mmCIF file of C-alpha atoms and ligand atoms in Angstrom:
data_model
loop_
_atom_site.group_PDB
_atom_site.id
_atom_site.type_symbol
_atom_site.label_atom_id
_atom_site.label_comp_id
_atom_site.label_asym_id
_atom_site.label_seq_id
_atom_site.Cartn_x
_atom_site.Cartn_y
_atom_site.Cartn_z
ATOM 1 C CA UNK A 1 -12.062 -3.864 -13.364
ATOM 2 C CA UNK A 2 -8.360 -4.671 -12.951
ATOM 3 C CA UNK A 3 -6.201 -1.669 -13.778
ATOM 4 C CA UNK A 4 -2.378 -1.265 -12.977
ATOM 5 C CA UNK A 5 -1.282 1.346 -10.589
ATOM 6 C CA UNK A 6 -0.105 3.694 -13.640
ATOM 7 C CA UNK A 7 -3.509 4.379 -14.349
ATOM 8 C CA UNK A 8 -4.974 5.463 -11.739
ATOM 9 C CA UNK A 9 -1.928 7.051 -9.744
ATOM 10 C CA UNK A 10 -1.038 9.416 -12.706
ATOM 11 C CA UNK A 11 -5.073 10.640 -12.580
ATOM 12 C CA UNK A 12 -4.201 11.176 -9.010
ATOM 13 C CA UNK A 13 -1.191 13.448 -9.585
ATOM 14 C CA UNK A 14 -2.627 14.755 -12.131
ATOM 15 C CA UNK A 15 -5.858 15.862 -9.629
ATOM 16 C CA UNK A 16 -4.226 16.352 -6.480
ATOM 17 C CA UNK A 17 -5.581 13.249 -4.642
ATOM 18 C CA UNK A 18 -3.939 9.699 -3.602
ATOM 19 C CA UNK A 19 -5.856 6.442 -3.618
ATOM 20 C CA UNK A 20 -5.965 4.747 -0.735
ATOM 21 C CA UNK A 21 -3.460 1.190 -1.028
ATOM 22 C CA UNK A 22 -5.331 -1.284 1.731
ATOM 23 C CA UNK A 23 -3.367 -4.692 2.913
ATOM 24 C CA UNK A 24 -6.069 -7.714 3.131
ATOM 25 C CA UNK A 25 -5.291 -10.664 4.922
ATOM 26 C CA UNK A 26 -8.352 -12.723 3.367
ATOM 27 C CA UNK A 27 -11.770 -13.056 1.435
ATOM 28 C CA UNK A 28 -13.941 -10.758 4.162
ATOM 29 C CA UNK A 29 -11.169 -7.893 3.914
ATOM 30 C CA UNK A 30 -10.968 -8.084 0.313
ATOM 31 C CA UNK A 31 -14.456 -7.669 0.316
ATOM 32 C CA UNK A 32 -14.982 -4.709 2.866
ATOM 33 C CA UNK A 33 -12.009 -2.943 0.499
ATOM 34 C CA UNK A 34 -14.484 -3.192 -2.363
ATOM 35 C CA UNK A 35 -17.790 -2.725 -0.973
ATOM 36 C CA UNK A 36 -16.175 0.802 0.779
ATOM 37 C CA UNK A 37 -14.608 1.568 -2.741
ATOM 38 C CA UNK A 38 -18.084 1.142 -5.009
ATOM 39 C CA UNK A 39 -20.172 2.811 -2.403
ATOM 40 C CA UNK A 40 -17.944 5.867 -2.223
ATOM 41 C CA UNK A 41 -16.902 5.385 -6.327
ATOM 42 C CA UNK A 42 -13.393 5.726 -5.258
ATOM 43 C CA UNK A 43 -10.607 3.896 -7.560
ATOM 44 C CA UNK A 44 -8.593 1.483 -5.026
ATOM 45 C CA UNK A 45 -5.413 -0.517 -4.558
ATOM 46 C CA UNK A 46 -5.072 -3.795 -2.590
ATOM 47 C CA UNK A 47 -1.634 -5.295 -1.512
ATOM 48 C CA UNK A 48 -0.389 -8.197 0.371
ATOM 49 C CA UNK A 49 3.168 -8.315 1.561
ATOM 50 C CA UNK A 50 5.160 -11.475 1.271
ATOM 51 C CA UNK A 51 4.533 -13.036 4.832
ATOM 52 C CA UNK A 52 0.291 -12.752 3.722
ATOM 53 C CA UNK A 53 1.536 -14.276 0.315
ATOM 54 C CA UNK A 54 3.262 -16.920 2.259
ATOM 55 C CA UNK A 55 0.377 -17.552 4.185
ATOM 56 C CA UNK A 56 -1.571 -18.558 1.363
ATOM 57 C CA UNK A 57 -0.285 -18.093 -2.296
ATOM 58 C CA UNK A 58 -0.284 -15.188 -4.822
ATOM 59 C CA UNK A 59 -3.058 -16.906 -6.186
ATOM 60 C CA UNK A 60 -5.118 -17.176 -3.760
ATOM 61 C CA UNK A 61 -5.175 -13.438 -3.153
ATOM 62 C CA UNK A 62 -5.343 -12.660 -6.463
ATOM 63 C CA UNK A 63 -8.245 -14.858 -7.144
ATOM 64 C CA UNK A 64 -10.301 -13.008 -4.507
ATOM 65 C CA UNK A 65 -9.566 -9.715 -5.500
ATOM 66 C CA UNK A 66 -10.051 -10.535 -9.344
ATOM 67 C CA UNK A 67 -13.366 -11.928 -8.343
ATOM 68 C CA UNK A 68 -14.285 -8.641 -6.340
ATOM 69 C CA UNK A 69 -12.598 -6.416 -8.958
ATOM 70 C CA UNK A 70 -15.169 -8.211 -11.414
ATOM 71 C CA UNK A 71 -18.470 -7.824 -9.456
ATOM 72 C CA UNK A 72 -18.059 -3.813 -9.165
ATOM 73 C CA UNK A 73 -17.353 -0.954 -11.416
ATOM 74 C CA UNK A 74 -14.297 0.645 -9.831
ATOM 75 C CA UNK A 75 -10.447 0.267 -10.839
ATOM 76 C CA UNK A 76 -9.124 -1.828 -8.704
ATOM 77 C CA UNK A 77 -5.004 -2.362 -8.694
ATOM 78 C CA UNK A 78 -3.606 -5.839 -7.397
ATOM 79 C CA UNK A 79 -0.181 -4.876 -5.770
ATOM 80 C CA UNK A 80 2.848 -6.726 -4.056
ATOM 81 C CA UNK A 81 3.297 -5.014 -1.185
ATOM 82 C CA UNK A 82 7.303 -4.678 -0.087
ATOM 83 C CA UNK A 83 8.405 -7.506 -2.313
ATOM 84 C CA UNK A 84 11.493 -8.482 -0.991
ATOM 85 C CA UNK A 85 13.321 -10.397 -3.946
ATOM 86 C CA UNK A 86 13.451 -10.066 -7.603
ATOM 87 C CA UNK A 87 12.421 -13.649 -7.742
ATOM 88 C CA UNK A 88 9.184 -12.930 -5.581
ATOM 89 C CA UNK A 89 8.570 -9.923 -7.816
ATOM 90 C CA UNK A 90 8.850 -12.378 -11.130
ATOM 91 C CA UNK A 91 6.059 -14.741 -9.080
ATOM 92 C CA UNK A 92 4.171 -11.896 -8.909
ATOM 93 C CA UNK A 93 4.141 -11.075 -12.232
ATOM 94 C CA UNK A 94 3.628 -14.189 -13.799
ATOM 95 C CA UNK A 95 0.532 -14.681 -11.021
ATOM 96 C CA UNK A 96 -1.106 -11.585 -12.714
ATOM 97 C CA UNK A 97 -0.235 -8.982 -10.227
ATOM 98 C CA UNK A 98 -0.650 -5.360 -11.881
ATOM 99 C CA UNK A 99 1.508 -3.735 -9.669
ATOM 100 C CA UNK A 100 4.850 -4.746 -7.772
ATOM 101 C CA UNK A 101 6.703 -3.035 -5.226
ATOM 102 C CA UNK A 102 10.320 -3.873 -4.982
ATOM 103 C CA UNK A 103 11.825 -2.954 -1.557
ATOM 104 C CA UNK A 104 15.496 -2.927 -1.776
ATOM 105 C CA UNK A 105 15.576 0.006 0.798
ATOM 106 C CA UNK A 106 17.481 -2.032 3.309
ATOM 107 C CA UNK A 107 20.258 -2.336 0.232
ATOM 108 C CA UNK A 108 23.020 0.018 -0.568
ATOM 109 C CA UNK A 109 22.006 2.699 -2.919
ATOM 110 C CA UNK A 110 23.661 0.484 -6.159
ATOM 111 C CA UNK A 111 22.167 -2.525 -4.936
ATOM 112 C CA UNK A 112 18.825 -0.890 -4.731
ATOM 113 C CA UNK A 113 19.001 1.167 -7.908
ATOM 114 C CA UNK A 114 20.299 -2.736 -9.826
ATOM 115 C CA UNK A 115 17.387 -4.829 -8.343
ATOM 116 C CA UNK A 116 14.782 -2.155 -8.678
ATOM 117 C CA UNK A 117 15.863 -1.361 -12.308
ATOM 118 C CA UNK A 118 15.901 -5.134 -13.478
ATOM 119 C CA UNK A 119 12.231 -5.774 -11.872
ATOM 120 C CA UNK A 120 11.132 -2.690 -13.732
ATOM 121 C CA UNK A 121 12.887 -4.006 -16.900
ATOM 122 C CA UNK A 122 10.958 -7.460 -16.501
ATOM 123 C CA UNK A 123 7.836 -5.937 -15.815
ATOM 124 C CA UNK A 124 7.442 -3.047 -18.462
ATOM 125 C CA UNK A 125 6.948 -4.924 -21.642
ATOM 126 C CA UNK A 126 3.411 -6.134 -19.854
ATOM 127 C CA UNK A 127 2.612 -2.631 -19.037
ATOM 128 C CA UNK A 128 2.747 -3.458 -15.142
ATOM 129 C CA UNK A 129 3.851 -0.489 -12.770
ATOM 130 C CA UNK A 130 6.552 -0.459 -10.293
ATOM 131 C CA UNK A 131 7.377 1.273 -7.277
ATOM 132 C CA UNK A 132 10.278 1.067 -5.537
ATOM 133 C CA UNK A 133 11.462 2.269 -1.963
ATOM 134 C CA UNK A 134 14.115 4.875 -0.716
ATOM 135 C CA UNK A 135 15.377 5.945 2.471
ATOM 136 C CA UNK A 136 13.589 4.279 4.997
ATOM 137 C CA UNK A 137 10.025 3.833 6.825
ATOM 138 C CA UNK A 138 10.638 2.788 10.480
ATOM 139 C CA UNK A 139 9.570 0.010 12.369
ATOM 140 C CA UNK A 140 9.036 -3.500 10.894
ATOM 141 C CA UNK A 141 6.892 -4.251 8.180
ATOM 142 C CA UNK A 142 6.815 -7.794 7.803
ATOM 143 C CA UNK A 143 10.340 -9.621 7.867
ATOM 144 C CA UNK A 144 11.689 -6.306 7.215
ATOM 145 C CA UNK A 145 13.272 -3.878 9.843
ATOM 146 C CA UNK A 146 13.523 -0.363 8.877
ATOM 147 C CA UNK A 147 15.556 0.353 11.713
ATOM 148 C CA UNK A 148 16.686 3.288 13.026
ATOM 149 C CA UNK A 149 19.313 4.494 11.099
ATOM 150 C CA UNK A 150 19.228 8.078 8.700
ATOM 151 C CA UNK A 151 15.851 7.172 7.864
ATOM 152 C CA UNK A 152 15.117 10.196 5.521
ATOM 153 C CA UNK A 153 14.942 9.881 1.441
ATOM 154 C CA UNK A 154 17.835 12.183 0.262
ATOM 155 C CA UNK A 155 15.975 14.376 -2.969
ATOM 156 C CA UNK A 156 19.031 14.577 -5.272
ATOM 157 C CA UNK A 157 19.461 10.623 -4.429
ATOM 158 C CA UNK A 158 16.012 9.985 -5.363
ATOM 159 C CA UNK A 159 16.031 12.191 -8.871
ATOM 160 C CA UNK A 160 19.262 9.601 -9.513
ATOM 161 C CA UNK A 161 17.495 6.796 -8.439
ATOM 162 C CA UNK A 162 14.317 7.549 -10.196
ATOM 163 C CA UNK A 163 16.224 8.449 -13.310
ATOM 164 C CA UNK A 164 18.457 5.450 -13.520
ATOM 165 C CA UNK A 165 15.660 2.779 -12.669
ATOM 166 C CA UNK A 166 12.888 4.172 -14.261
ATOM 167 C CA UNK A 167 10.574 3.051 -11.903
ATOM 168 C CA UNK A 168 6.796 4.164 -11.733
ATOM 169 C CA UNK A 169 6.447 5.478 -8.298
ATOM 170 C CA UNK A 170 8.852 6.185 -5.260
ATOM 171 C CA UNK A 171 8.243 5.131 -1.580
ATOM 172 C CA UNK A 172 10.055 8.081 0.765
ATOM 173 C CA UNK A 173 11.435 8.024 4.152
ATOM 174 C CA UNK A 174 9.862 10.730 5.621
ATOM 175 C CA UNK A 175 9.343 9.587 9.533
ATOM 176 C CA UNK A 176 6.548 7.309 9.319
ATOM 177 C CA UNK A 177 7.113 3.731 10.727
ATOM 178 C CA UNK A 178 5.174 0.484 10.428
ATOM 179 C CA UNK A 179 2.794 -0.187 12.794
ATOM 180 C CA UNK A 180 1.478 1.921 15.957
ATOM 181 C CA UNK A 181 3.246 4.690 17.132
ATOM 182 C CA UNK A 182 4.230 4.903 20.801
ATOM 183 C CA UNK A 183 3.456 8.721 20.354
ATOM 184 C CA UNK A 184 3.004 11.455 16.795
ATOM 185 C CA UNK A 185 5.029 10.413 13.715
ATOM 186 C CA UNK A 186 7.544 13.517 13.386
ATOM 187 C CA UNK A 187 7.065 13.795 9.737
ATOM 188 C CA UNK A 188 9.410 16.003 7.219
ATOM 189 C CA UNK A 189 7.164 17.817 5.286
ATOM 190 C CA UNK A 190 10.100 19.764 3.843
ATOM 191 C CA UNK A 191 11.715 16.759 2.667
ATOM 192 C CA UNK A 192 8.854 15.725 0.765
ATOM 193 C CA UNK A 193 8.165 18.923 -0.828
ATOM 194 C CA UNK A 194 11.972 19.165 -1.956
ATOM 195 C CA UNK A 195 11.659 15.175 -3.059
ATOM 196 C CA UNK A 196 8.728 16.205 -5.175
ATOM 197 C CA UNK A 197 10.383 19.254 -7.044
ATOM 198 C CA UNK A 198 13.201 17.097 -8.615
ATOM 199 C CA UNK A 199 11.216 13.407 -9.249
ATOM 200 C CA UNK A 200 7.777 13.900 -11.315
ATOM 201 C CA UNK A 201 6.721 10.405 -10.678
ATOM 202 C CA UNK A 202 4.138 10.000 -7.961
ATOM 203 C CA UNK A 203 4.961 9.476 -4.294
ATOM 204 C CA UNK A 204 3.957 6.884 -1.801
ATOM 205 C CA UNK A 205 3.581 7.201 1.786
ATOM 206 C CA UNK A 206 4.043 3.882 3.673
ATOM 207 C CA UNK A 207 3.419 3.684 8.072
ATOM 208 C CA UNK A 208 0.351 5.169 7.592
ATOM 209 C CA UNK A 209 -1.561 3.889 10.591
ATOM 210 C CA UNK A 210 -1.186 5.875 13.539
ATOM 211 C CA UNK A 211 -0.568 9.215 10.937
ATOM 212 C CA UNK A 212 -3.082 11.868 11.769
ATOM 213 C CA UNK A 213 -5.160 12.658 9.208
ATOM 214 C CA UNK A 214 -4.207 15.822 9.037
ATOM 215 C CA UNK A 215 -0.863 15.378 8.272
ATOM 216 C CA UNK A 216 -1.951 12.447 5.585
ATOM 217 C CA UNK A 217 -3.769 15.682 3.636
ATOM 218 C CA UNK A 218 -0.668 17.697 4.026
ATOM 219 C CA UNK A 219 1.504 14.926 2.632
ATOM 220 C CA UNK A 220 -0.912 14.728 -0.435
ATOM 221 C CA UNK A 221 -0.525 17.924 -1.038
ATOM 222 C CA UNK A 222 3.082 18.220 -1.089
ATOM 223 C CA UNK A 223 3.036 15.295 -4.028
ATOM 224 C CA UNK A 224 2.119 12.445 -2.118
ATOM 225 C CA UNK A 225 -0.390 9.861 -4.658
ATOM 226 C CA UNK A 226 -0.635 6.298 -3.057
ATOM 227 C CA UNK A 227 -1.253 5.649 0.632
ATOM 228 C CA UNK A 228 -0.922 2.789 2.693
ATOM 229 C CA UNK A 229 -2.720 1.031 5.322
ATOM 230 C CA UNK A 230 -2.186 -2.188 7.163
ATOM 231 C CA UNK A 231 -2.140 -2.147 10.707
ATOM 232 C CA UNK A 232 -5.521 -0.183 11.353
ATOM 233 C CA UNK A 233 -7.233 -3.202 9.095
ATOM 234 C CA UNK A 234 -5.886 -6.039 11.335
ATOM 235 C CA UNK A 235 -6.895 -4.065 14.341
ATOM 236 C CA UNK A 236 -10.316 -3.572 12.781
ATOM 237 C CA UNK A 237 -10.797 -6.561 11.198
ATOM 238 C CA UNK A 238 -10.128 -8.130 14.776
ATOM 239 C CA UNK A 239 -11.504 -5.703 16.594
ATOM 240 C CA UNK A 240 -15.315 -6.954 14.994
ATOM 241 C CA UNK A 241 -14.725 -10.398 15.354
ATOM 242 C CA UNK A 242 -13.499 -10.161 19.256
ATOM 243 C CA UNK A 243 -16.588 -8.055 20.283
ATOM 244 C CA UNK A 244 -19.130 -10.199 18.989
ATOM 245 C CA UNK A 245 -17.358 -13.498 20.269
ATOM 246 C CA UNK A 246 -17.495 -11.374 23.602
ATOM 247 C CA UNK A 247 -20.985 -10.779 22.906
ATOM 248 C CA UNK A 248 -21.794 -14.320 21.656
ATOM 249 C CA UNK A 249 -19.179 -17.396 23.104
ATOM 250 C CA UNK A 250 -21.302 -20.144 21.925
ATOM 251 C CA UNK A 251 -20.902 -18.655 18.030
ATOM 252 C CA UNK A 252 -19.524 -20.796 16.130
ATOM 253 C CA UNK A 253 -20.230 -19.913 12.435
ATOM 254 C CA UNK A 254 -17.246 -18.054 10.691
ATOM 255 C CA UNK A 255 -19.463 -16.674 8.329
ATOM 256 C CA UNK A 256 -20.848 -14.632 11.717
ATOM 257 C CA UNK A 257 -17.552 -13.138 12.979
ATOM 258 C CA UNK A 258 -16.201 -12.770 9.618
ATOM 259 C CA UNK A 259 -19.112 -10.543 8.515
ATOM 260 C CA UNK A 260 -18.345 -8.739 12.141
ATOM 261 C CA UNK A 261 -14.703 -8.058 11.095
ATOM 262 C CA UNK A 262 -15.764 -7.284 7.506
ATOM 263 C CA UNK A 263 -17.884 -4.339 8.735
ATOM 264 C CA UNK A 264 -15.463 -2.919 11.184
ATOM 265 C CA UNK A 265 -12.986 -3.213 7.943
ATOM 266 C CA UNK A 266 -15.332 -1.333 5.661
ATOM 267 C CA UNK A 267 -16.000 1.595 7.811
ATOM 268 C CA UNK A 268 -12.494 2.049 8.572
ATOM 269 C CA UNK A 269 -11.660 2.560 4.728
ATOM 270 C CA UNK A 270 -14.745 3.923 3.736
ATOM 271 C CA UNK A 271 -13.143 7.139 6.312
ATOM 272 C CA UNK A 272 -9.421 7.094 5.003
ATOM 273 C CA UNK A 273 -11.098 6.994 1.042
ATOM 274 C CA UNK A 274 -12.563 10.184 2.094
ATOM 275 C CA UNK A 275 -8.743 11.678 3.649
ATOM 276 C CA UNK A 276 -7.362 10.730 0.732
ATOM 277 C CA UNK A 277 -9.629 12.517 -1.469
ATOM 278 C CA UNK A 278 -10.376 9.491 -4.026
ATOM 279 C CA UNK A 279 -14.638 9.423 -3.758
ATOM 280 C CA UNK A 280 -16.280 10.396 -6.891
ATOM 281 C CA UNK A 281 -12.898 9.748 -8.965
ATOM 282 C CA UNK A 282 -13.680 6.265 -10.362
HETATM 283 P P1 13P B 301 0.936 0.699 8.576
HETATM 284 O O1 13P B 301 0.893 -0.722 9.033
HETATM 285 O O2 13P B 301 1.541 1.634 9.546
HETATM 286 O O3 13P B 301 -0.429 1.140 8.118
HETATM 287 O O4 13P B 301 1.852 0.734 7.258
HETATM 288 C C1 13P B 301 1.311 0.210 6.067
HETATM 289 C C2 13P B 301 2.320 0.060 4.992
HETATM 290 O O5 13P B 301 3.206 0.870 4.791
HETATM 291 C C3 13P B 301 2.178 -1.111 4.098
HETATM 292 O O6 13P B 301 3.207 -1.177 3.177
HETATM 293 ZN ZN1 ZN B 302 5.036 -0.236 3.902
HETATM 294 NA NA1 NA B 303 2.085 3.317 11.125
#
């Protein structure tokens, strides 16, 4: 079943869990993200970001995770992952996207608060959710660069900006980056908590690869209801497929080292479902 992210993020807040918001690159990751999300009954989001969209089409990905969404019994949310343009946001919509994230972090604070507002404005009157980004996650997602620079969501800016855009759910700089990290993420778990007592809408962590799983659970409970992964999939996903062409040179089926990948996949977000405390709520 294809939901939007409203409905299963506010059950989240509203339970003290986050889902789990997985980036698939094709058909065999789409496909581990649902298999790991009907055997542990967990309601799940799946994103691509606008370099995987380029790589093959909204509709591509959408048509996979339709078709998955449709052969199990678990919500499952269709999101653009760091949309980078109102324009690519509109695609998105009109593809039949349930969820959009506009990412006009790298903006100033206007220009994010106009271009997140007038995506939210397009996409309201179909009931689709938005989230939006402030402050900044660091590293490089995509064509993006979070760069270095006062990386950390200011809480009276975000009540303004949450307020003025009216967007579903906020993305926070809290010292997670894209990517690996060269050592631990030095997270602000103060500036989360004080985020969370002035904006009521739920929170997403981004960068979440690399983040020990204890502090994920901490970050939860200080307000945090979506989560994202992306690098640990790749790494899985090609982790499978490189050991059993190490294991087997002469394969030459795709349907062999895709399944390998696949599996790796699955396990890998069969164990963050369970951190982020979504099994049993679908
Ligand atoms: P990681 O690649 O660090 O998991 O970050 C994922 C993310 O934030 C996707 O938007
Ligand atoms: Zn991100
Ligand atoms: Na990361």
């Amino acid at each position: 079943m294809l939901v939007t992210s409203n409905e299963i993020l506010l059950k989240a807040q509203a339970g003290g869990y986050a889902v789990g918001a997985f980036n698939v690159e094709n058909m065999e990751m789409v496909q581990a993200v649902l298999e790991a999300a009907e055997e542990l009954k967990s309601p799940v989001i799946m994103q691509t970001t606008p370099s995987t969209v380029t790589y093959a089409g909204l509709d591509y990905y959408l048509a996979n995770v339709k078709t998955a969404a449709k052969r199990g019994s678990v919500p499952v949310v269709m999101h653009l992952d760091h949309g980078n343009s109102f324009e690519l946001a509109m695609q998105a919509l009109r593809a039949g996207y349930t969820s959009i994230m506009i990412d006009g972090s790298h903006e100033s604070f206007e220009k994010n608060i106009s271009v997140s507002k007038a995506v939210t404005e397009a996409c309201h009157p179909s009931e689709i959710s938005v989230e939006a980004e402030l402050g900044k996650v660091g590293g490089k997602e995509d064509d993006l660069d979070g760069g270095d620079d006062n990386p950390y969501t200011d809480p009276q800016e975000a009540k303004e900006f949450v307020e003025r855009t009216g967007v579903d759910s906020l993305a926070v700089g809290i010292g997670t980056a894209h990517g690996v990290y060269k050592g631990e993420p030095n997270i602000q778990f103060d500036i989360l908590s004080q985020i969370k007592e002035v904006v009521d809408i739920p929170l997403v962590l981004h960068g979440t690869s690399g983040v020990p799983d204890e502090a994920v659970k901490e970050c939860i409970k200080r307000g945090i209801c979506k989560v994202n992964y992306a690098t640990d999939l790749r790494i899985a996903y090609t982790k499978g497929v490189k050991e059993i062409l190490a294991e087997n040179p002469d394969t030459i089926d795709p349907k062999n080292y895709g399944a390998a990948g696949r599996k790796e996949v699955k396990k890998y977000v069969m164990s963050k479902m369970k951190v982020c405390g979504s099994v049993g709520k679908a």
